[in-house]
Short mmCIF file of C-alpha atoms in Angstrom, two decimals:
data_model
loop_
_atom_site.label_atom_id
_atom_site.label_comp_id
_atom_site.label_asym_id
_atom_site.label_seq_id
_atom_site.Cartn_x
_atom_site.Cartn_y
_atom_site.Cartn_z
CA MET A 214 0.00 0.00 0.00
CA ASP A 215 1.30 3.44 -0.99
CA THR A 216 0.41 5.69 1.95
CA GLY A 217 1.10 8.81 -0.08
CA PHE A 218 -1.35 7.72 -2.76
CA LEU A 219 -3.92 6.73 -0.13
CA SER A 220 -3.82 10.15 1.52
CA THR A 221 -4.07 11.91 -1.84
CA ILE A 222 -7.03 9.84 -3.06
CA PHE A 223 -8.76 10.11 0.32
CA VAL A 224 -8.67 13.91 0.12
CA GLN A 225 -9.92 13.69 -3.46
CA LEU A 226 -12.84 11.47 -2.45
CA LEU A 227 -13.79 13.83 0.36
CA LYS A 228 -14.75 16.36 -2.31
CA GLY A 229 -17.71 14.11 -3.13
CA VAL A 230 -19.02 14.00 0.44
CA PRO A 231 -21.05 17.25 0.17
CA LEU A 232 -23.00 15.87 -2.80
CA THR A 233 -23.46 12.53 -1.03
CA LEU A 234 -24.85 14.28 2.05
CA ASN A 235 -26.94 16.63 -0.07
CA LEU A 236 -28.61 13.73 -1.88
CA GLY A 237 -29.01 11.72 1.31
CA VAL A 238 -30.53 14.50 3.42
CA LEU A 239 -32.89 15.76 0.71
CA ALA A 240 -33.97 12.20 -0.11
CA LEU A 241 -34.78 11.55 3.55
CA LEU A 242 -36.72 14.81 3.88
CA GLY A 243 -38.68 14.30 0.68
CA GLY A 244 -39.21 10.61 1.36
CA GLY A 245 -40.36 11.33 4.91
CA CYS A 246 -42.98 13.83 3.73
CA LEU A 247 -44.22 11.45 1.03
CA ALA A 248 -44.28 8.57 3.52
CA LEU A 249 -46.51 10.61 5.82
CA VAL A 250 -48.89 11.27 2.92
CA LEU A 251 -48.97 7.55 2.08
CA ASN A 252 -49.93 6.71 5.65
CA LEU A 253 -52.65 9.35 5.64
CA LEU A 254 -54.05 7.77 2.46
CA ARG A 255 -54.48 4.46 4.28
CA VAL A 256 -57.49 5.75 6.22
CA THR A 257 -59.68 5.01 3.18
CA ARG A 258 -60.01 1.75 1.25
CA THR A 259 -59.06 3.32 -2.09
CA GLY A 260 -56.17 5.24 -0.56
CA ASP A 261 -54.93 2.10 1.19
CA ALA A 262 -54.92 0.24 -2.14
CA VAL A 263 -52.94 3.05 -3.79
CA ALA A 264 -50.43 3.24 -0.94
CA SER A 265 -50.03 -0.55 -0.82
CA ALA A 266 -49.44 -0.72 -4.59
CA TYR A 267 -46.86 2.08 -4.38
CA VAL A 268 -44.98 0.37 -1.56
CA PHE A 269 -45.10 -2.99 -3.35
CA VAL A 270 -43.65 -1.57 -6.57
CA PHE A 271 -40.85 0.50 -5.06
CA ARG A 272 -39.84 -2.06 -2.45
CA GLY A 273 -40.05 -4.92 -4.91
CA THR A 274 -37.81 -3.45 -7.61
CA PRO A 275 -34.09 -2.55 -7.40
CA LEU A 276 -33.24 1.09 -6.83
CA LEU A 277 -30.77 0.97 -9.71
CA ILE A 278 -33.55 0.09 -12.14
CA GLN A 279 -35.70 2.88 -10.72
CA ILE A 280 -32.88 5.35 -11.35
CA PHE A 281 -32.49 4.12 -14.94
CA MET A 282 -36.25 4.21 -15.54
CA ILE A 283 -36.44 7.84 -14.42
CA TYR A 284 -33.24 9.07 -16.06
CA TYR A 285 -33.45 7.15 -19.34
CA GLY A 286 -37.10 6.09 -19.48
CA LEU A 287 -38.92 9.39 -18.95
CA ALA A 288 -37.07 10.94 -21.90
CA GLY A 289 -38.94 8.53 -24.17
CA PHE A 290 -42.27 10.26 -23.52
CA GLY A 291 -42.91 13.27 -25.73
CA PHE A 292 -45.36 14.93 -23.34
CA ILE A 293 -42.70 14.89 -20.62
CA ARG A 294 -40.07 16.45 -22.91
CA GLN A 295 -42.57 19.20 -23.73
CA SER A 296 -43.64 19.80 -20.13
CA VAL A 297 -42.33 22.35 -17.65
CA LEU A 298 -40.68 19.48 -15.73
CA TRP A 299 -38.29 18.60 -18.54
CA PRO A 300 -35.58 21.16 -17.57
CA PHE A 301 -35.34 19.27 -14.28
CA LEU A 302 -35.90 15.70 -15.47
CA ARG A 303 -33.15 15.93 -18.07
CA GLU A 304 -30.60 16.66 -15.34
CA PRO A 305 -28.98 13.63 -13.66
CA TYR A 306 -29.03 15.32 -10.24
CA TRP A 307 -32.80 15.76 -10.15
CA CYS A 308 -33.44 12.31 -11.63
CA GLY A 309 -31.18 10.68 -9.04
CA LEU A 310 -32.74 12.66 -6.21
CA LEU A 311 -36.27 11.83 -7.38
CA ALA A 312 -35.47 8.12 -7.51
CA LEU A 313 -34.00 8.22 -4.00
CA ILE A 314 -37.03 10.10 -2.65
CA LEU A 315 -39.55 7.70 -4.20
CA ASN A 316 -37.62 4.66 -2.97
CA ASP A 317 -37.11 6.04 0.52
CA ALA A 318 -40.80 6.92 0.82
CA ALA A 319 -41.81 3.29 0.29
CA TYR A 320 -39.56 2.01 3.09
CA THR A 321 -40.16 4.92 5.44
CA SER A 322 -43.94 4.61 5.09
CA GLU A 323 -43.77 1.03 6.33
CA ILE A 324 -41.48 2.03 9.20
CA LEU A 325 -43.84 4.87 10.13
CA ARG A 326 -46.82 2.57 9.76
CA GLY A 327 -45.31 0.21 12.31
CA GLY A 328 -44.62 3.13 14.63
CA LEU A 329 -48.21 4.38 14.31
CA ARG A 330 -49.55 0.95 15.18
CA ALA A 331 -47.44 1.00 18.33
CA VAL A 332 -49.10 4.19 19.64
CA PRO A 333 -51.18 3.25 22.71
CA LYS A 334 -54.90 3.82 22.18
CA GLY A 335 -55.10 5.16 25.71
CA ALA A 336 -52.83 8.06 24.83
CA VAL A 337 -55.05 9.03 21.90
CA GLU A 338 -58.20 8.71 24.02
CA ALA A 339 -56.60 10.88 26.71
CA GLY A 340 -55.98 13.57 24.08
CA ARG A 341 -59.60 13.44 22.96
CA VAL A 342 -60.87 13.66 26.53
CA SER A 343 -58.69 16.71 27.15
CA GLY A 344 -60.34 18.47 24.21
CA MET A 345 -57.57 18.25 21.62
CA THR A 346 -58.43 18.41 17.94
CA ARG A 347 -57.44 15.57 15.61
CA LEU A 348 -54.61 17.68 14.24
CA ALA A 349 -53.35 18.47 17.74
CA ILE A 350 -53.49 14.78 18.71
CA LEU A 351 -51.56 13.88 15.56
CA ARG A 352 -48.94 16.57 16.16
CA ARG A 353 -48.50 16.29 19.91
CA ILE A 354 -49.24 12.64 20.68
CA THR A 355 -49.39 10.28 17.71
CA LEU A 356 -46.40 11.42 15.65
CA PRO A 357 -43.96 11.91 18.58
CA ILE A 358 -44.72 8.45 19.99
CA ALA A 359 -44.65 6.83 16.55
CA PHE A 360 -41.33 8.46 15.74
CA ARG A 361 -39.84 7.29 19.04
CA GLN A 362 -40.97 3.74 18.35
CA ALA A 363 -39.75 3.82 14.74
CA LEU A 364 -36.40 5.48 15.41
CA PRO A 365 -34.24 2.30 15.61
CA ALA A 366 -35.62 0.99 12.31
CA TYR A 367 -35.47 4.43 10.72
CA SER A 368 -31.78 4.76 11.55
CA ASN A 369 -31.17 1.69 9.37
CA GLU A 370 -33.05 3.39 6.54
CA VAL A 371 -30.92 6.52 6.92
CA ILE A 372 -27.77 4.42 6.58
CA SER A 373 -29.26 2.56 3.61
CA ILE A 374 -30.04 5.82 1.79
CA LEU A 375 -26.55 7.18 2.43
CA LYS A 376 -25.10 4.03 0.90
CA ALA A 377 -27.67 4.06 -1.90
CA THR A 378 -26.42 7.46 -3.06
CA ALA A 379 -23.50 5.51 -4.54
CA LEU A 380 -25.86 4.27 -7.26
CA VAL A 381 -26.33 7.74 -8.74
CA SER A 382 -22.74 7.52 -9.95
CA THR A 383 -24.16 5.36 -12.75
CA ILE A 384 -25.84 8.46 -14.21
CA THR A 385 -22.65 10.58 -14.15
CA LEU A 386 -23.06 12.24 -10.74
CA MET A 387 -19.68 12.75 -9.10
CA GLU A 388 -20.32 11.95 -5.47
CA VAL A 389 -17.92 9.74 -3.49
CA THR A 390 -18.40 6.63 -5.60
CA GLY A 391 -18.47 8.61 -8.84
CA ILE A 392 -15.11 10.17 -8.04
CA ALA A 393 -13.77 6.77 -7.01
CA ARG A 394 -14.82 5.17 -10.32
CA ALA A 395 -13.24 8.00 -12.29
CA ALA A 396 -10.00 7.63 -10.30
CA VAL A 397 -9.94 3.88 -10.89
CA SER A 398 -10.33 4.36 -14.64
CA GLU A 399 -7.33 6.69 -14.58
CA THR A 400 -4.99 4.80 -12.23
CA TRP A 401 -6.25 1.18 -12.27
CA ARG A 402 -5.64 1.03 -8.51
CA ALA A 403 -9.09 -0.18 -7.51
CA VAL A 404 -8.20 -1.71 -4.15
CA GLU A 405 -6.73 1.42 -2.57
CA ILE A 406 -9.36 3.74 -4.03
CA PHE A 407 -12.40 1.69 -3.06
CA LEU A 408 -10.93 1.06 0.41
CA CYS A 409 -10.82 4.82 0.92
CA ALA A 410 -14.39 5.15 -0.37
CA ALA A 411 -15.53 2.37 1.97
CA ALA A 412 -13.85 4.13 4.91
CA ILE A 413 -15.81 7.30 4.15
CA TYR A 414 -19.14 5.44 4.03
CA LEU A 415 -18.25 3.62 7.25
CA ALA A 416 -17.54 6.95 8.95
CA LEU A 417 -20.89 8.35 7.80
CA SER A 418 -22.69 5.23 9.03
CA LEU A 419 -20.94 5.48 12.39
CA LEU A 420 -22.01 9.12 12.67
CA VAL A 421 -25.65 8.19 12.00
CA THR A 422 -25.47 5.40 14.59
CA ARG A 423 -24.08 7.78 17.21
CA LEU A 424 -26.70 10.44 16.47
CA THR A 425 -29.49 7.85 16.66
CA ALA A 426 -28.25 6.59 20.02
CA TRP A 427 -28.17 10.18 21.29
CA ALA A 428 -31.71 10.82 20.00
CA GLU A 429 -32.99 7.64 21.67
CA ARG A 430 -31.52 8.73 24.99
CA ARG A 431 -33.12 12.17 24.63
CA LEU A 432 -36.55 10.82 23.65
CA SER A 433 -36.63 7.92 26.12
CA PRO A 434 -34.32 8.87 29.02
CA TRP A 435 -36.09 6.52 31.45
CA GLN A 436 -34.97 3.50 29.41
CA PHE A 437 -31.33 4.47 29.96
CA GLY A 438 -31.58 5.35 33.64
CA GLU A 439 -31.38 9.07 32.93
CA SER A 440 -33.59 11.93 34.05
CA PRO A 441 -35.60 13.76 31.34
#
């Protein structure tokens, strides 16, 4: 191993971290909002069928194919090329981000669904008795409890999305993996380069794990023997 080369390539790969984090954070925010909408749709029979079909499709197909379908497939429709969305959908960044959002929403909706089912009915009834509106109960009781219950599973989804951003390198985006692939094609030193890339993803995953553990202690201090 050439330590000089390793340090040089590591610094070079770090230049892709901002784009990796940008895609990951925006995908989680967009996917979280869409996941909430999907769970709200489940209150009706028709909405539940739509949400279930959406989750089935996006969880049952590889993310890489979803990226290709959006980036390469949408261009085949004339009405899309003539629409106001085309300036965005012809750009690899927006196509990659859209694919990540749609994929994350399918997984997050199921995680949130499990968290919502874990909300005690007594807590909701207590909110109704105290005179809270449905929106107030949702905002102050249901969602906080559901999020606390879903946090461990959601942390795995956060890590998965951060790692999934590597797939957008297939549509020319130069995040960490994109830079690594370009460096390998120039130097043919795949082992050192991809080891550095793996170290960066491991560091990001460790950071998410630490932040999740801190959030769990803050949201449920009694489970860790701490005072609120």
